[in-house]
């Protein structure tokens, strides 16, 4: 079985690469609705409820954006304004994140920034993390062939 590494899986916000990414996690959770009754006996019964999807990203380096990137302070401004962001998570052919891997899965959608952390410790690289709450159902598609 081939092993895949996450080094070339990137998050873009509004079509711009988030600067200095070091980690990316995607999570999906389903609420469980207890439908147990006396007839259930000692064992609970459940039904699937609503699904909640989130993702988190961590980064190092400059927390400010470059011309083609988004940074911590831009995310904070969006969070302060309560605006949603358009995101894409997919694997790219190299670290410039300009060409998606043909045939690989891509997740895209709209999310709100739920949590931001900025760390500037002595003798360490500046780092930040951001948590996103996806609103609605994300689109899962296959990256097309590159022209």
Short mmCIF file of N, CA, C and O in Angstrom, two decimals:
data_model
loop_
_atom_site.label_atom_id
_atom_site.label_comp_id
_atom_site.label_asym_id
_atom_site.label_seq_id
_atom_site.Cartn_x
_atom_site.Cartn_y
_atom_site.Cartn_z
N UNK A 1 0.84 -1.17 0.00
CA UNK A 1 0.00 0.00 0.00
C UNK A 1 0.89 1.24 0.00
O UNK A 1 1.81 1.36 0.79
N UNK A 2 0.60 2.15 -0.89
CA UNK A 2 1.37 3.39 -0.98
C UNK A 2 1.04 4.29 0.21
O UNK A 2 -0.09 4.36 0.65
N UNK A 3 2.06 4.95 0.70
CA UNK A 3 1.86 5.88 1.81
C UNK A 3 1.87 7.29 1.25
O UNK A 3 2.62 7.62 0.36
N UNK A 4 1.00 8.10 1.81
CA UNK A 4 0.88 9.49 1.39
C UNK A 4 1.36 10.37 2.53
O UNK A 4 1.20 10.02 3.69
N UNK A 5 1.97 11.49 2.22
CA UNK A 5 2.41 12.42 3.25
C UNK A 5 1.63 13.73 3.09
O UNK A 5 1.18 14.07 2.00
N UNK A 6 1.51 14.46 4.19
CA UNK A 6 0.71 15.68 4.18
C UNK A 6 1.48 16.93 3.80
O UNK A 6 0.92 18.03 3.82
N UNK A 7 2.74 16.80 3.45
CA UNK A 7 3.57 17.97 3.19
C UNK A 7 3.05 18.87 2.08
O UNK A 7 3.33 20.07 2.08
N UNK A 8 2.32 18.32 1.13
CA UNK A 8 1.85 19.12 0.00
C UNK A 8 0.34 19.35 0.01
O UNK A 8 -0.24 19.77 -0.98
N UNK A 9 -0.30 19.05 1.15
CA UNK A 9 -1.72 19.35 1.31
C UNK A 9 -1.81 20.73 1.96
O UNK A 9 -1.29 20.95 3.05
N UNK A 10 -2.47 21.67 1.26
CA UNK A 10 -2.52 23.05 1.72
C UNK A 10 -3.95 23.55 1.82
O UNK A 10 -4.85 23.06 1.13
N UNK A 11 -4.11 24.59 2.64
CA UNK A 11 -5.35 25.32 2.77
C UNK A 11 -5.20 26.65 2.05
O UNK A 11 -4.19 27.34 2.23
N UNK A 12 -6.18 26.97 1.22
CA UNK A 12 -6.23 28.32 0.64
C UNK A 12 -7.50 28.99 1.15
O UNK A 12 -8.54 28.35 1.34
N UNK A 13 -7.39 30.29 1.40
CA UNK A 13 -8.51 31.11 1.87
C UNK A 13 -8.77 32.17 0.81
O UNK A 13 -7.89 32.96 0.50
N UNK A 14 -9.96 32.14 0.24
CA UNK A 14 -10.29 33.11 -0.81
C UNK A 14 -9.32 33.05 -1.98
O UNK A 14 -9.01 34.06 -2.59
N UNK A 15 -8.82 31.85 -2.29
CA UNK A 15 -7.89 31.67 -3.40
C UNK A 15 -6.45 32.01 -3.06
O UNK A 15 -5.58 31.93 -3.93
N UNK A 16 -6.18 32.38 -1.81
CA UNK A 16 -4.81 32.73 -1.40
C UNK A 16 -4.29 31.71 -0.39
O UNK A 16 -5.01 31.30 0.52
N UNK A 17 -3.04 31.34 -0.55
CA UNK A 17 -2.39 30.39 0.34
C UNK A 17 -2.20 31.02 1.71
O UNK A 17 -1.78 32.17 1.82
N UNK A 18 -2.52 30.29 2.77
CA UNK A 18 -2.27 30.76 4.13
C UNK A 18 -0.78 30.59 4.40
O UNK A 18 -0.21 29.53 4.23
N UNK A 19 -0.12 31.66 4.83
CA UNK A 19 1.33 31.71 4.97
C UNK A 19 1.86 30.72 6.02
O UNK A 19 1.24 30.52 7.06
N UNK A 20 2.98 30.06 5.73
CA UNK A 20 3.75 29.26 6.69
C UNK A 20 3.07 28.05 7.29
O UNK A 20 3.36 27.69 8.43
N UNK A 21 2.21 27.37 6.56
CA UNK A 21 1.47 26.24 7.12
C UNK A 21 2.40 25.12 7.56
O UNK A 21 3.31 24.72 6.84
N UNK A 22 2.14 24.61 8.77
CA UNK A 22 2.90 23.46 9.28
C UNK A 22 1.99 22.28 9.60
O UNK A 22 2.46 21.14 9.67
N UNK A 23 0.71 22.55 9.82
CA UNK A 23 -0.21 21.46 10.15
C UNK A 23 -1.61 21.80 9.64
O UNK A 23 -1.96 22.98 9.51
N UNK A 24 -2.37 20.76 9.36
CA UNK A 24 -3.74 20.93 8.89
C UNK A 24 -4.53 19.70 9.33
O UNK A 24 -4.12 18.57 9.06
N UNK A 25 -5.64 19.93 10.03
CA UNK A 25 -6.50 18.84 10.49
C UNK A 25 -7.93 19.11 10.04
O UNK A 25 -8.38 20.26 10.10
N UNK A 26 -8.62 18.07 9.62
CA UNK A 26 -10.00 18.17 9.18
C UNK A 26 -10.81 17.18 10.00
O UNK A 26 -10.39 16.03 10.17
N UNK A 27 -11.96 17.61 10.52
CA UNK A 27 -12.73 16.75 11.40
C UNK A 27 -14.22 16.80 11.06
O UNK A 27 -14.74 17.86 10.69
N UNK A 28 -14.88 15.67 11.19
CA UNK A 28 -16.31 15.58 10.95
C UNK A 28 -16.94 14.86 12.14
O UNK A 28 -16.47 13.79 12.54
N UNK A 29 -18.00 15.44 12.71
CA UNK A 29 -18.67 14.83 13.87
C UNK A 29 -20.17 14.83 13.64
O UNK A 29 -20.74 15.78 13.09
N UNK A 30 -20.81 13.77 14.07
CA UNK A 30 -22.25 13.63 13.93
C UNK A 30 -22.88 13.61 15.32
O UNK A 30 -22.46 12.83 16.18
N UNK A 31 -23.88 14.49 15.55
CA UNK A 31 -24.61 14.46 16.81
C UNK A 31 -25.36 13.13 16.91
O UNK A 31 -25.92 12.65 15.93
N UNK A 32 -25.37 12.56 18.09
CA UNK A 32 -26.11 11.33 18.33
C UNK A 32 -27.34 11.66 19.16
O UNK A 32 -27.24 12.26 20.23
N UNK A 33 -28.51 11.31 18.64
CA UNK A 33 -29.77 11.59 19.30
C UNK A 33 -30.22 10.32 20.01
O UNK A 33 -30.38 9.27 19.39
N UNK A 34 -30.39 10.44 21.31
CA UNK A 34 -30.82 9.30 22.13
C UNK A 34 -32.31 9.05 21.88
O UNK A 34 -33.15 9.91 22.15
N UNK A 35 -32.62 7.90 21.31
CA UNK A 35 -34.03 7.55 21.05
C UNK A 35 -34.44 6.34 21.89
O UNK A 35 -35.36 5.61 21.54
N UNK A 36 -33.74 6.16 23.00
CA UNK A 36 -34.04 5.03 23.89
C UNK A 36 -35.41 5.21 24.54
O UNK A 36 -35.86 6.32 24.80
N UNK A 37 -36.03 4.08 24.81
CA UNK A 37 -37.30 4.08 25.53
C UNK A 37 -37.27 2.91 26.50
O UNK A 37 -36.28 2.16 26.57
N UNK A 38 -38.33 2.72 27.21
CA UNK A 38 -38.41 1.58 28.13
C UNK A 38 -38.27 0.27 27.35
O UNK A 38 -37.75 -0.71 27.85
N UNK A 39 -38.74 0.28 26.11
CA UNK A 39 -38.65 -0.92 25.27
C UNK A 39 -37.21 -1.27 24.89
O UNK A 39 -36.94 -2.38 24.44
N UNK A 40 -36.28 -0.31 25.06
CA UNK A 40 -34.89 -0.53 24.69
C UNK A 40 -34.16 -1.44 25.67
O UNK A 40 -33.06 -1.90 25.38
N UNK A 41 -34.74 -1.64 26.83
CA UNK A 41 -34.06 -2.45 27.84
C UNK A 41 -32.86 -1.68 28.39
O UNK A 41 -32.89 -0.46 28.53
N UNK A 42 -31.78 -2.39 28.65
CA UNK A 42 -30.59 -1.77 29.25
C UNK A 42 -29.69 -1.10 28.21
O UNK A 42 -28.73 -0.45 28.57
N UNK A 43 -29.97 -1.28 26.95
CA UNK A 43 -29.10 -0.73 25.92
C UNK A 43 -29.75 0.48 25.25
O UNK A 43 -30.89 0.43 24.81
N UNK A 44 -28.98 1.55 25.15
CA UNK A 44 -29.47 2.77 24.52
C UNK A 44 -29.56 2.58 23.00
O UNK A 44 -28.79 1.83 22.42
N UNK A 45 -30.46 3.33 22.39
CA UNK A 45 -30.60 3.35 20.95
C UNK A 45 -30.39 4.79 20.48
O UNK A 45 -30.78 5.74 21.16
N UNK A 46 -29.77 4.93 19.33
CA UNK A 46 -29.43 6.26 18.82
C UNK A 46 -29.84 6.41 17.36
O UNK A 46 -29.92 5.44 16.62
N UNK A 47 -30.04 7.66 16.99
CA UNK A 47 -30.25 8.03 15.60
C UNK A 47 -29.22 9.11 15.26
O UNK A 47 -28.79 9.86 16.14
N UNK A 48 -28.84 9.13 14.01
CA UNK A 48 -27.86 10.14 13.58
C UNK A 48 -28.54 11.50 13.50
O UNK A 48 -29.65 11.63 12.99
N UNK A 49 -27.84 12.51 14.02
CA UNK A 49 -28.35 13.88 13.98
C UNK A 49 -27.60 14.72 12.98
O UNK A 49 -27.14 14.23 11.95
N UNK A 50 -27.41 15.97 13.29
CA UNK A 50 -26.72 16.90 12.39
C UNK A 50 -25.22 16.65 12.40
O UNK A 50 -24.65 16.21 13.39
N UNK A 51 -24.60 16.98 11.29
CA UNK A 51 -23.15 16.80 11.13
C UNK A 51 -22.47 18.15 11.22
O UNK A 51 -22.93 19.14 10.64
N UNK A 52 -21.37 18.18 11.94
CA UNK A 52 -20.57 19.39 12.10
C UNK A 52 -19.16 19.09 11.59
O UNK A 52 -18.55 18.10 11.98
N UNK A 53 -18.64 19.95 10.73
CA UNK A 53 -17.30 19.76 10.18
C UNK A 53 -16.44 20.98 10.53
O UNK A 53 -16.91 22.12 10.45
N UNK A 54 -15.22 20.70 10.92
CA UNK A 54 -14.27 21.74 11.30
C UNK A 54 -12.91 21.43 10.72
O UNK A 54 -12.63 20.29 10.32
N UNK A 55 -12.05 22.44 10.67
CA UNK A 55 -10.65 22.19 10.36
C UNK A 55 -9.80 23.19 11.12
O UNK A 55 -10.27 24.25 11.52
N UNK A 56 -8.56 22.79 11.35
CA UNK A 56 -7.59 23.62 12.07
C UNK A 56 -6.31 23.67 11.28
O UNK A 56 -5.93 22.69 10.61
N UNK A 57 -5.62 24.80 11.37
CA UNK A 57 -4.34 24.96 10.67
C UNK A 57 -3.36 25.65 11.60
O UNK A 57 -3.75 26.49 12.42
N UNK A 58 -2.12 25.25 11.52
CA UNK A 58 -1.05 25.90 12.27
C UNK A 58 0.00 26.40 11.31
O UNK A 58 0.18 25.86 10.22
N UNK A 59 0.70 27.46 11.71
CA UNK A 59 1.72 28.02 10.84
C UNK A 59 2.84 28.67 11.61
O UNK A 59 2.70 29.00 12.79
N UNK A 60 3.98 28.80 10.95
CA UNK A 60 5.12 29.52 11.52
C UNK A 60 5.58 30.56 10.53
O UNK A 60 5.17 30.58 9.38
N UNK A 61 6.49 31.41 10.99
CA UNK A 61 7.04 32.44 10.11
C UNK A 61 6.27 33.72 10.29
O UNK A 61 5.60 33.95 11.29
N UNK A 62 6.33 34.57 9.30
CA UNK A 62 5.66 35.86 9.35
C UNK A 62 4.16 35.66 9.48
O UNK A 62 3.57 34.84 8.80
N UNK A 63 3.57 36.40 10.36
CA UNK A 63 2.12 36.31 10.55
C UNK A 63 1.39 37.29 9.65
O UNK A 63 0.17 37.36 9.67
N UNK A 64 2.11 38.05 8.86
CA UNK A 64 1.47 38.99 7.93
C UNK A 64 1.53 38.41 6.53
O UNK A 64 2.42 37.64 6.19
N UNK A 65 0.59 38.80 5.73
CA UNK A 65 0.52 38.23 4.39
C UNK A 65 1.55 38.83 3.45
O UNK A 65 2.05 39.93 3.66
N UNK A 66 1.84 38.06 2.42
CA UNK A 66 2.59 38.58 1.28
C UNK A 66 1.55 38.89 0.21
O UNK A 66 0.36 38.72 0.45
N UNK A 67 1.97 39.31 -0.93
CA UNK A 67 1.02 39.71 -1.97
C UNK A 67 0.04 38.60 -2.33
O UNK A 67 -1.12 38.87 -2.60
N UNK A 68 0.49 37.35 -2.31
CA UNK A 68 -0.37 36.26 -2.74
C UNK A 68 -0.83 35.37 -1.59
O UNK A 68 -1.44 34.34 -1.83
N UNK A 69 -0.53 35.74 -0.36
CA UNK A 69 -0.87 34.89 0.78
C UNK A 69 -1.77 35.61 1.78
O UNK A 69 -1.83 36.83 1.83
N UNK A 70 -2.43 34.82 2.61
CA UNK A 70 -3.18 35.33 3.75
C UNK A 70 -2.35 35.06 5.00
O UNK A 70 -1.65 34.06 5.07
N UNK A 71 -2.45 35.93 6.00
CA UNK A 71 -1.73 35.75 7.24
C UNK A 71 -2.65 35.88 8.44
O UNK A 71 -3.86 36.12 8.30
N UNK A 72 -2.08 35.74 9.63
CA UNK A 72 -2.84 35.77 10.87
C UNK A 72 -3.68 37.03 11.00
O UNK A 72 -4.87 36.97 11.32
N UNK A 73 -3.08 38.20 10.77
CA UNK A 73 -3.80 39.46 10.99
C UNK A 73 -4.97 39.64 10.03
O UNK A 73 -6.00 40.22 10.39
N UNK A 74 -4.86 39.10 8.83
CA UNK A 74 -5.98 39.14 7.88
C UNK A 74 -7.11 38.23 8.38
O UNK A 74 -8.29 38.57 8.27
N UNK A 75 -6.72 37.07 8.94
CA UNK A 75 -7.74 36.17 9.50
C UNK A 75 -8.43 36.82 10.70
O UNK A 75 -9.65 36.73 10.85
N UNK A 76 -7.64 37.50 11.53
CA UNK A 76 -8.21 38.15 12.70
C UNK A 76 -9.21 39.24 12.29
O UNK A 76 -10.28 39.39 12.90
N UNK A 77 -8.89 39.99 11.25
CA UNK A 77 -9.80 41.03 10.77
C UNK A 77 -11.11 40.41 10.28
O UNK A 77 -12.19 40.95 10.53
N UNK A 78 -11.01 39.27 9.61
CA UNK A 78 -12.22 38.59 9.12
C UNK A 78 -13.04 38.06 10.30
O UNK A 78 -14.26 38.13 10.30
N UNK A 79 -12.34 37.53 11.31
CA UNK A 79 -13.05 37.04 12.50
C UNK A 79 -13.74 38.20 13.22
O UNK A 79 -14.90 38.10 13.61
N UNK A 80 -13.03 39.32 13.40
CA UNK A 80 -13.61 40.49 14.07
C UNK A 80 -14.85 41.00 13.34
O UNK A 80 -15.81 41.44 13.97
N UNK A 81 -14.82 40.93 12.02
CA UNK A 81 -15.95 41.42 11.22
C UNK A 81 -17.10 40.40 11.15
O UNK A 81 -18.19 40.73 10.71
N UNK A 82 -16.82 39.17 11.59
CA UNK A 82 -17.85 38.13 11.54
C UNK A 82 -18.14 37.64 10.15
O UNK A 82 -19.22 37.11 9.89
N UNK A 83 -17.18 37.83 9.25
CA UNK A 83 -17.38 37.40 7.86
C UNK A 83 -16.90 35.97 7.67
O UNK A 83 -15.94 35.52 8.30
N UNK A 84 -17.55 35.27 6.79
CA UNK A 84 -17.14 33.91 6.45
C UNK A 84 -15.99 33.97 5.44
O UNK A 84 -15.74 35.01 4.83
N UNK A 85 -15.31 32.84 5.29
CA UNK A 85 -14.22 32.73 4.32
C UNK A 85 -14.49 31.55 3.40
O UNK A 85 -15.09 30.55 3.82
N UNK A 86 -14.07 31.67 2.16
CA UNK A 86 -14.13 30.57 1.21
C UNK A 86 -12.82 29.80 1.32
O UNK A 86 -11.75 30.41 1.31
N UNK A 87 -12.89 28.48 1.42
CA UNK A 87 -11.67 27.69 1.59
C UNK A 87 -11.60 26.55 0.58
O UNK A 87 -12.63 26.10 0.06
N UNK A 88 -10.38 26.10 0.33
CA UNK A 88 -10.12 24.89 -0.44
C UNK A 88 -8.99 24.16 0.28
O UNK A 88 -7.99 24.76 0.65
N UNK A 89 -9.17 22.86 0.45
CA UNK A 89 -8.12 22.00 1.00
C UNK A 89 -7.86 20.92 -0.04
O UNK A 89 -8.77 20.17 -0.41
N UNK A 90 -6.62 20.86 -0.52
CA UNK A 90 -6.26 19.82 -1.48
C UNK A 90 -4.76 19.64 -1.52
O UNK A 90 -4.01 20.41 -0.92
N UNK A 91 -4.32 18.63 -2.24
CA UNK A 91 -2.90 18.34 -2.40
C UNK A 91 -2.40 19.00 -3.69
O UNK A 91 -3.08 18.97 -4.72
N UNK A 92 -1.20 19.59 -3.60
CA UNK A 92 -0.60 20.28 -4.74
C UNK A 92 0.67 19.56 -5.18
O UNK A 92 1.23 18.74 -4.45
N UNK A 93 1.13 19.88 -6.39
CA UNK A 93 2.30 19.21 -6.95
C UNK A 93 3.61 19.65 -6.30
O UNK A 93 4.59 18.94 -6.34
N UNK A 94 3.62 20.86 -5.71
CA UNK A 94 4.83 21.33 -5.02
C UNK A 94 4.44 22.36 -3.97
O UNK A 94 3.26 22.72 -3.83
N UNK A 95 5.44 22.86 -3.23
CA UNK A 95 5.18 23.76 -2.10
C UNK A 95 4.68 25.15 -2.50
O UNK A 95 4.28 25.93 -1.63
N UNK A 96 4.65 25.48 -3.78
CA UNK A 96 4.09 26.77 -4.19
C UNK A 96 2.56 26.75 -4.17
O UNK A 96 1.93 27.79 -4.22
N UNK A 97 1.99 25.55 -4.12
CA UNK A 97 0.53 25.35 -4.07
C UNK A 97 -0.19 26.07 -5.21
O UNK A 97 -1.22 26.70 -5.01
N UNK A 98 0.36 25.96 -6.39
CA UNK A 98 -0.28 26.58 -7.55
C UNK A 98 -0.99 25.56 -8.45
O UNK A 98 -1.95 25.90 -9.11
N UNK A 99 -0.51 24.30 -8.45
CA UNK A 99 -1.10 23.29 -9.32
C UNK A 99 -1.59 22.10 -8.48
O UNK A 99 -0.78 21.36 -7.92
N UNK A 100 -2.92 21.92 -8.39
CA UNK A 100 -3.45 20.77 -7.65
C UNK A 100 -3.06 19.45 -8.32
O UNK A 100 -2.90 19.39 -9.54
N UNK A 101 -2.91 18.41 -7.52
CA UNK A 101 -2.59 17.08 -8.04
C UNK A 101 -3.81 16.54 -8.78
O UNK A 101 -4.90 16.45 -8.23
N UNK A 102 -3.60 16.21 -10.05
CA UNK A 102 -4.66 15.68 -10.89
C UNK A 102 -5.24 14.41 -10.28
O UNK A 102 -4.51 13.52 -9.86
N UNK A 103 -6.58 14.35 -10.20
CA UNK A 103 -7.25 13.16 -9.71
C UNK A 103 -7.35 13.07 -8.19
O UNK A 103 -7.98 12.16 -7.66
N UNK A 104 -6.72 13.99 -7.47
CA UNK A 104 -6.77 13.97 -6.01
C UNK A 104 -8.06 14.64 -5.53
O UNK A 104 -8.65 15.46 -6.23
N UNK A 105 -8.47 14.32 -4.32
CA UNK A 105 -9.69 14.89 -3.74
C UNK A 105 -9.46 16.32 -3.28
O UNK A 105 -8.40 16.67 -2.78
N UNK A 106 -10.49 17.13 -3.44
CA UNK A 106 -10.46 18.52 -3.01
C UNK A 106 -11.72 18.78 -2.19
O UNK A 106 -12.80 18.34 -2.55
N UNK A 107 -11.56 19.48 -1.04
CA UNK A 107 -12.70 19.89 -0.23
C UNK A 107 -12.78 21.41 -0.30
O UNK A 107 -11.78 22.09 -0.13
N UNK A 108 -13.97 21.93 -0.54
CA UNK A 108 -14.15 23.38 -0.65
C UNK A 108 -15.47 23.78 0.00
O UNK A 108 -16.40 22.98 0.05
N UNK A 109 -15.51 25.00 0.49
CA UNK A 109 -16.74 25.47 1.10
C UNK A 109 -16.57 26.81 1.78
O UNK A 109 -15.63 27.57 1.50
N UNK A 110 -17.48 27.07 2.71
CA UNK A 110 -17.51 28.31 3.46
C UNK A 110 -17.36 27.99 4.94
O UNK A 110 -17.96 27.02 5.43
N UNK A 111 -16.58 28.81 5.64
CA UNK A 111 -16.36 28.58 7.07
C UNK A 111 -16.24 29.90 7.81
O UNK A 111 -15.94 30.94 7.22
N UNK A 112 -16.47 29.84 9.11
CA UNK A 112 -16.22 30.96 10.00
C UNK A 112 -15.01 30.64 10.84
O UNK A 112 -14.76 29.48 11.17
N UNK A 113 -14.24 31.65 11.18
CA UNK A 113 -13.05 31.48 12.01
C UNK A 113 -13.51 31.48 13.46
O UNK A 113 -13.99 32.50 13.97
N UNK A 114 -13.39 30.33 14.13
CA UNK A 114 -13.90 30.20 15.49
C UNK A 114 -12.86 30.50 16.55
O UNK A 114 -13.20 30.92 17.65
N UNK A 115 -11.58 30.29 16.26
CA UNK A 115 -10.54 30.50 17.26
C UNK A 115 -9.23 30.85 16.57
O UNK A 115 -8.88 30.26 15.56
N UNK A 116 -8.51 31.80 17.14
CA UNK A 116 -7.19 32.19 16.63
C UNK A 116 -6.22 32.30 17.80
O UNK A 116 -6.58 32.80 18.86
N UNK A 117 -4.99 31.84 17.59
CA UNK A 117 -3.93 31.95 18.60
C UNK A 117 -2.67 32.44 17.90
O UNK A 117 -2.31 31.94 16.84
N UNK A 118 -2.01 33.40 18.53
CA UNK A 118 -0.77 33.98 18.00
C UNK A 118 0.29 33.85 19.08
O UNK A 118 0.09 34.30 20.21
N UNK A 119 1.41 33.18 18.78
CA UNK A 119 2.48 32.97 19.76
C UNK A 119 3.77 33.61 19.27
O UNK A 119 4.23 33.33 18.17
N UNK A 120 4.34 34.48 20.11
CA UNK A 120 5.62 35.13 19.82
C UNK A 120 6.50 34.97 21.05
O UNK A 120 6.62 35.86 21.88
N UNK A 121 7.09 33.80 21.18
CA UNK A 121 7.90 33.46 22.36
C UNK A 121 9.38 33.77 22.13
O UNK A 121 9.86 33.79 21.00
N UNK A 122 10.09 33.98 23.21
CA UNK A 122 11.52 34.26 23.17
C UNK A 122 12.27 33.09 22.52
O UNK A 122 12.04 31.93 22.87
N UNK A 123 13.13 33.41 21.58
CA UNK A 123 14.00 32.43 20.94
C UNK A 123 13.25 31.35 20.18
O UNK A 123 13.71 30.22 20.05
N UNK A 124 12.06 31.69 19.68
CA UNK A 124 11.26 30.76 18.89
C UNK A 124 10.66 31.50 17.70
O UNK A 124 10.46 32.71 17.76
N UNK A 125 10.37 30.76 16.67
CA UNK A 125 9.70 31.34 15.51
C UNK A 125 8.28 31.76 15.91
O UNK A 125 7.64 31.09 16.72
N UNK A 126 7.82 32.85 15.35
CA UNK A 126 6.43 33.24 15.54
C UNK A 126 5.55 32.11 14.99
O UNK A 126 5.84 31.54 13.94
N UNK A 127 4.50 31.80 15.71
CA UNK A 127 3.58 30.77 15.23
C UNK A 127 2.14 31.20 15.48
O UNK A 127 1.89 32.10 16.28
N UNK A 128 1.25 30.58 14.77
CA UNK A 128 -0.17 30.86 14.97
C UNK A 128 -0.97 29.62 14.64
O UNK A 128 -0.49 28.69 13.98
N UNK A 129 -2.19 29.60 15.15
CA UNK A 129 -3.12 28.52 14.80
C UNK A 129 -4.50 29.13 14.61
O UNK A 129 -4.82 30.19 15.16
N UNK A 130 -5.29 28.48 13.81
CA UNK A 130 -6.64 28.95 13.51
C UNK A 130 -7.57 27.75 13.40
O UNK A 130 -7.22 26.73 12.83
N UNK A 131 -8.76 27.89 14.00
CA UNK A 131 -9.80 26.88 13.92
C UNK A 131 -10.96 27.45 13.11
O UNK A 131 -11.33 28.61 13.28
N UNK A 132 -11.53 26.62 12.26
CA UNK A 132 -12.61 27.04 11.37
C UNK A 132 -13.81 26.12 11.55
O UNK A 132 -13.66 24.90 11.62
N UNK A 133 -15.00 26.72 11.59
CA UNK A 133 -16.25 25.98 11.63
C UNK A 133 -16.89 26.09 10.25
O UNK A 133 -17.22 27.19 9.80
N UNK A 134 -17.04 24.95 9.59
CA UNK A 134 -17.64 24.95 8.26
C UNK A 134 -19.14 25.16 8.39
O UNK A 134 -19.79 24.57 9.25
N UNK A 135 -19.68 26.01 7.53
CA UNK A 135 -21.12 26.24 7.52
C UNK A 135 -21.68 25.61 6.24
O UNK A 135 -21.15 25.82 5.15
N UNK A 136 -22.72 24.82 6.38
CA UNK A 136 -23.26 24.09 5.23
C UNK A 136 -22.41 22.87 4.91
O UNK A 136 -21.48 22.52 5.63
N UNK A 137 -22.76 22.23 3.82
CA UNK A 137 -22.04 21.02 3.40
C UNK A 137 -20.92 21.39 2.44
O UNK A 137 -21.15 22.04 1.42
N UNK A 138 -19.67 20.99 2.75
CA UNK A 138 -18.57 21.29 1.83
C UNK A 138 -18.70 20.47 0.54
O UNK A 138 -19.31 19.40 0.53
N UNK A 139 -18.12 20.99 -0.51
CA UNK A 139 -18.10 20.30 -1.79
C UNK A 139 -16.85 19.43 -1.85
O UNK A 139 -15.75 19.91 -1.59
N UNK A 140 -17.03 18.17 -2.17
CA UNK A 140 -15.90 17.26 -2.35
C UNK A 140 -15.85 16.92 -3.83
O UNK A 140 -16.84 16.47 -4.41
N UNK A 141 -14.71 17.18 -4.45
CA UNK A 141 -14.59 16.94 -5.89
C UNK A 141 -13.21 16.36 -6.20
O UNK A 141 -12.34 16.28 -5.33
N UNK A 142 -13.02 16.00 -7.43
CA UNK A 142 -11.75 15.47 -7.90
C UNK A 142 -11.07 16.55 -8.74
O UNK A 142 -11.70 17.15 -9.62
N UNK A 143 -9.79 16.79 -8.44
CA UNK A 143 -9.05 17.80 -9.20
C UNK A 143 -8.96 17.38 -10.67
O UNK A 143 -8.61 16.25 -10.98
N UNK A 144 -9.27 18.31 -11.58
CA UNK A 144 -9.21 17.99 -13.01
C UNK A 144 -7.77 17.92 -13.52
O UNK A 144 -6.83 18.32 -12.85
N UNK A 145 -7.65 17.43 -14.72
CA UNK A 145 -6.34 17.39 -15.38
C UNK A 145 -5.84 18.80 -15.61
O UNK A 145 -6.61 19.72 -15.88
N UNK A 146 -4.53 18.99 -15.47
CA UNK A 146 -3.91 20.29 -15.67
C UNK A 146 -3.68 20.50 -17.17
O UNK A 146 -3.16 19.62 -17.84
N UNK A 147 -4.10 21.66 -17.70
CA UNK A 147 -3.93 21.89 -19.15
C UNK A 147 -2.47 21.98 -19.56
O UNK A 147 -1.60 22.21 -18.83
#
